[in-house]
Tab-separated table of N, CA and C in Angstrom:
chain	number	residue	atom	x	y	z
R	1	MET	N	132.695	-86.355	-9.056
R	1	MET	CA	133.831	-85.454	-9.107
R	1	MET	C	133.754	-84.513	-7.903
R	2	HIS	N	134.839	-84.376	-7.185
R	2	HIS	CA	134.892	-83.555	-5.980
R	2	HIS	C	134.636	-82.078	-6.288
R	3	MET	N	135.148	-81.568	-7.387
R	3	MET	CA	134.933	-80.160	-7.747
R	3	MET	C	133.454	-79.865	-7.918
R	4	SER	N	132.724	-80.820	-8.442
R	4	SER	CA	131.300	-80.637	-8.655
R	4	SER	C	130.571	-80.427	-7.334
R	5	SER	N	130.886	-81.227	-6.337
R	5	SER	CA	130.213	-81.078	-5.046
R	5	SER	C	130.632	-79.792	-4.342
R	6	LEU	N	131.847	-79.337	-4.562
R	6	LEU	CA	132.309	-78.085	-3.945
R	6	LEU	C	131.684	-76.850	-4.589
R	7	THR	N	131.466	-76.905	-5.894
R	7	THR	CA	130.995	-75.725	-6.618
R	7	THR	C	129.504	-75.744	-6.918
R	8	GLY	N	128.891	-76.918	-6.896
R	8	GLY	CA	127.488	-77.015	-7.273
R	8	GLY	C	127.294	-77.017	-8.779
R	9	VAL	N	128.387	-77.174	-9.527
R	9	VAL	CA	128.332	-77.208	-10.989
R	9	VAL	C	128.384	-78.663	-11.431
R	10	ASN	N	127.555	-79.009	-12.391
R	10	ASN	CA	127.478	-80.366	-12.919
R	10	ASN	C	128.848	-80.835	-13.418
R	11	SER	N	129.205	-82.083	-13.109
R	11	SER	CA	130.503	-82.648	-13.508
R	11	SER	C	130.722	-82.563	-15.017
R	12	TYR	N	129.684	-82.881	-15.783
R	12	TYR	CA	129.800	-82.829	-17.240
R	12	TYR	C	130.142	-81.410	-17.696
R	13	ASP	N	129.484	-80.412	-17.108
R	13	ASP	CA	129.748	-79.022	-17.482
R	13	ASP	C	131.176	-78.613	-17.138
R	14	LEU	N	131.657	-79.040	-15.974
R	14	LEU	CA	133.035	-78.730	-15.582
R	14	LEU	C	134.031	-79.327	-16.570
R	15	VAL	N	133.861	-80.609	-16.867
R	15	VAL	CA	134.797	-81.305	-17.759
R	15	VAL	C	134.758	-80.711	-19.159
R	16	SER	N	133.564	-80.491	-19.700
R	16	SER	CA	133.488	-79.978	-21.073
R	16	SER	C	134.058	-78.562	-21.172
R	17	THR	N	133.849	-77.731	-20.151
R	17	THR	CA	134.419	-76.380	-20.157
R	17	THR	C	135.936	-76.439	-20.093
R	18	MET	N	136.466	-77.288	-19.217
R	18	MET	CA	137.923	-77.401	-19.102
R	18	MET	C	138.539	-77.988	-20.364
R	19	GLN	N	137.834	-78.911	-21.029
R	19	GLN	CA	138.332	-79.447	-22.295
R	19	GLN	C	138.373	-78.343	-23.349
R	20	GLU	N	137.341	-77.524	-23.388
R	20	GLU	CA	137.276	-76.422	-24.352
R	20	GLU	C	138.414	-75.429	-24.127
R	21	LEU	N	138.777	-75.210	-22.863
R	21	LEU	CA	139.863	-74.287	-22.527
R	21	LEU	C	141.241	-74.930	-22.659
R	22	GLY	N	141.273	-76.240	-22.877
R	22	GLY	CA	142.545	-76.939	-23.039
R	22	GLY	C	143.301	-77.151	-21.742
R	23	ILE	N	142.583	-77.222	-20.618
R	23	ILE	CA	143.268	-77.396	-19.333
R	23	ILE	C	142.995	-78.753	-18.693
R	24	ILE	N	142.414	-79.663	-19.460
R	24	ILE	CA	142.163	-81.000	-18.934
R	24	ILE	C	142.350	-82.006	-20.060
R	25	LYS	N	142.818	-83.191	-19.713
R	25	LYS	CA	142.902	-84.255	-20.713
R	25	LYS	C	142.521	-85.572	-20.051
R	26	TYR	N	142.154	-86.520	-20.865
R	26	TYR	CA	141.766	-87.840	-20.393
R	26	TYR	C	142.960	-88.757	-20.592
R	27	TRP	N	143.450	-89.363	-19.506
R	27	TRP	CA	144.650	-90.180	-19.582
R	27	TRP	C	144.517	-91.365	-18.642
R	28	LYS	N	144.707	-92.551	-19.180
R	28	LYS	CA	144.641	-93.799	-18.413
R	28	LYS	C	143.354	-93.917	-17.601
R	29	GLY	N	142.240	-93.565	-18.242
R	29	GLY	CA	140.937	-93.724	-17.609
R	29	GLY	C	140.536	-92.639	-16.630
R	30	LYS	N	141.316	-91.562	-16.559
R	30	LYS	CA	140.999	-90.477	-15.625
R	30	LYS	C	141.167	-89.125	-16.304
R	31	HIS	N	140.418	-88.136	-15.811
R	31	HIS	CA	140.611	-86.765	-16.272
R	31	HIS	C	141.735	-86.146	-15.454
R	32	ILE	N	142.680	-85.547	-16.141
R	32	ILE	CA	143.841	-84.924	-15.513
R	32	ILE	C	143.793	-83.422	-15.801
R	33	ILE	N	143.846	-82.602	-14.746
R	33	ILE	CA	143.874	-81.152	-14.927
R	33	ILE	C	145.318	-80.731	-15.164
R	34	LEU	N	145.527	-79.990	-16.247
R	34	LEU	CA	146.866	-79.551	-16.627
R	34	LEU	C	147.155	-78.179	-16.029
R	35	ARG	N	148.347	-77.997	-15.552
R	35	ARG	CA	148.757	-76.694	-15.021
R	35	ARG	C	149.576	-75.995	-16.099
R	36	LYS	N	148.880	-75.227	-16.907
R	36	LYS	CA	149.537	-74.527	-18.008
R	36	LYS	C	149.897	-73.120	-17.550
R	37	GLN	N	151.174	-72.873	-17.392
R	37	GLN	CA	151.648	-71.597	-16.863
R	37	GLN	C	151.215	-70.414	-17.721
R	38	ASP	N	151.220	-70.584	-19.052
R	38	ASP	CA	150.828	-69.473	-19.921
R	38	ASP	C	149.364	-69.091	-19.721
R	39	LEU	N	148.486	-70.092	-19.522
R	39	LEU	CA	147.078	-69.802	-19.276
R	39	LEU	C	146.881	-69.118	-17.927
R	40	LEU	N	147.639	-69.559	-16.919
R	40	LEU	CA	147.549	-68.940	-15.597
R	40	LEU	C	147.985	-67.480	-15.647
R	41	GLU	N	149.079	-67.202	-16.349
R	41	GLU	CA	149.572	-65.831	-16.479
R	41	GLU	C	148.570	-64.951	-17.230
R	42	GLU	N	148.017	-65.493	-18.298
R	42	GLU	CA	147.028	-64.750	-19.081
R	42	GLU	C	145.821	-64.394	-18.209
R	43	HIS	N	145.381	-65.338	-17.405
R	43	HIS	CA	144.243	-65.095	-16.515
R	43	HIS	C	144.591	-64.034	-15.466
R	44	ARG	N	145.780	-64.130	-14.880
R	44	ARG	CA	146.214	-63.137	-13.889
R	44	ARG	C	146.230	-61.728	-14.482
R	45	GLU	N	146.736	-61.615	-15.707
R	45	GLU	CA	146.788	-60.310	-16.370
R	45	GLU	C	145.385	-59.749	-16.595
R	46	LYS	N	144.463	-60.595	-17.024
R	46	LYS	CA	143.080	-60.155	-17.226
R	46	LYS	C	142.472	-59.672	-15.916
R	47	MET	N	142.736	-60.400	-14.839
R	47	MET	CA	142.185	-60.027	-13.538
R	47	MET	C	142.773	-58.707	-13.040
R	48	GLU	N	144.045	-58.477	-13.306
R	48	GLU	CA	144.677	-57.217	-12.905
R	48	GLU	C	144.027	-56.037	-13.638
R	49	LYS	N	143.767	-56.209	-14.937
R	49	LYS	CA	143.148	-55.145	-15.726
R	49	LYS	C	141.731	-54.851	-15.246
R	50	ARG	N	141.041	-55.869	-14.751
R	50	ARG	CA	139.645	-55.727	-14.337
R	50	ARG	C	139.479	-55.281	-12.887
R	51	LYS	N	140.545	-55.121	-12.156
R	51	LYS	CA	140.448	-54.835	-10.722
R	51	LYS	C	139.476	-53.709	-10.400
R	52	GLY	N	139.553	-52.609	-11.105
R	52	GLY	CA	138.680	-51.476	-10.835
R	52	GLY	C	137.265	-51.648	-11.345
R	53	GLU	N	137.029	-52.677	-12.146
R	53	GLU	CA	135.719	-52.885	-12.768
R	53	GLU	C	134.805	-53.796	-11.957
R	54	ARG	N	135.250	-54.275	-10.846
R	54	ARG	CA	134.435	-55.226	-10.083
R	54	ARG	C	133.152	-54.575	-9.601
R	55	ARG	N	132.077	-55.336	-9.692
R	55	ARG	CA	130.776	-54.856	-9.241
R	55	ARG	C	130.518	-55.360	-7.832
R	56	LEU	N	129.928	-54.519	-7.043
R	56	LEU	CA	129.573	-54.927	-5.690
R	56	LEU	C	128.226	-55.633	-5.721
R	57	ILE	N	128.147	-56.716	-5.006
R	57	ILE	CA	126.920	-57.503	-4.940
R	57	ILE	C	126.470	-57.550	-3.490
R	58	ASP	N	125.205	-57.275	-3.283
R	58	ASP	CA	124.642	-57.337	-1.939
R	58	ASP	C	124.327	-58.796	-1.624
R	59	PRO	N	125.075	-59.433	-0.720
R	59	PRO	CA	124.863	-60.852	-0.439
R	59	PRO	C	123.477	-61.162	0.113
R	60	THR	N	122.810	-60.180	0.696
R	60	THR	CA	121.464	-60.442	1.224
R	60	THR	C	120.447	-60.626	0.103
R	61	CYS	N	120.802	-60.216	-1.112
R	61	CYS	CA	119.898	-60.367	-2.256
R	61	CYS	C	120.070	-61.708	-2.964
R	62	LEU	N	121.070	-62.469	-2.588
R	62	LEU	CA	121.331	-63.748	-3.248
R	62	LEU	C	120.517	-64.860	-2.601
R	63	ARG	N	119.910	-65.669	-3.444
R	63	ARG	CA	119.177	-66.848	-2.980
R	63	ARG	C	119.617	-68.020	-3.843
R	64	TRP	N	120.219	-69.006	-3.230
R	64	TRP	CA	120.686	-70.160	-3.988
R	64	TRP	C	120.128	-71.426	-3.373
R	65	ARG	N	119.622	-72.285	-4.221
R	65	ARG	CA	119.164	-73.604	-3.807
R	65	ARG	C	119.695	-74.607	-4.816
R	66	PRO	N	120.110	-75.778	-4.344
R	66	PRO	CA	120.580	-76.795	-5.290
R	66	PRO	C	119.465	-77.170	-6.265
R	67	TYR	N	119.846	-77.470	-7.473
R	67	TYR	CA	118.882	-77.876	-8.486
R	67	TYR	C	118.239	-79.190	-8.091
R	68	GLN	N	116.937	-79.251	-8.217
R	68	GLN	CA	116.216	-80.494	-7.986
R	68	GLN	C	115.489	-80.845	-9.272
R	69	ALA	N	115.863	-81.971	-9.838
R	69	ALA	CA	115.230	-82.411	-11.077
R	69	ALA	C	113.764	-82.727	-10.800
R	70	PRO	N	112.884	-82.411	-11.743
R	70	PRO	CA	111.467	-82.723	-11.541
R	70	PRO	C	111.253	-84.230	-11.504
R	71	ASN	N	110.239	-84.633	-10.784
R	71	ASN	CA	109.913	-86.062	-10.726
R	71	ASN	C	109.419	-86.513	-12.090
R	72	PRO	N	109.852	-87.688	-12.544
R	72	PRO	CA	109.366	-88.189	-13.838
R	72	PRO	C	107.876	-88.515	-13.732
R	73	PRO	N	107.155	-88.412	-14.841
R	73	PRO	CA	105.723	-88.744	-14.796
R	73	PRO	C	105.536	-90.218	-14.445
R	74	PRO	N	104.464	-90.538	-13.733
R	74	PRO	CA	104.237	-91.951	-13.368
R	74	PRO	C	103.995	-92.798	-14.612
R	75	SER	N	104.483	-94.018	-14.563
R	75	SER	CA	104.287	-94.919	-15.712
R	75	SER	C	102.893	-95.534	-15.631
R	76	ASN	N	102.359	-95.898	-16.774
R	76	ASN	CA	101.013	-96.484	-16.853
R	76	ASN	C	101.061	-97.999	-16.880
R	77	SER	N	101.918	-98.602	-16.085
R	77	SER	CA	102.009	-100.063	-16.131
R	77	SER	C	101.261	-100.709	-15.010
């Protein structure tokens, strides 16, 4: 999934979150993102109310590395 590579978020997590929010459906073998105007408006309103509440983050304090799964234990074969 292209969104996964852009965000660094696991594809399964993206899909399950969007399904929970009701903004994605599975149709003809593909996941389709729905553009629900009411959800977009609700989100915009929430963001407007929160404008003054934003916290400043010092970008020099952020350290991000892609997740690396641990190596599986060697087999005894």
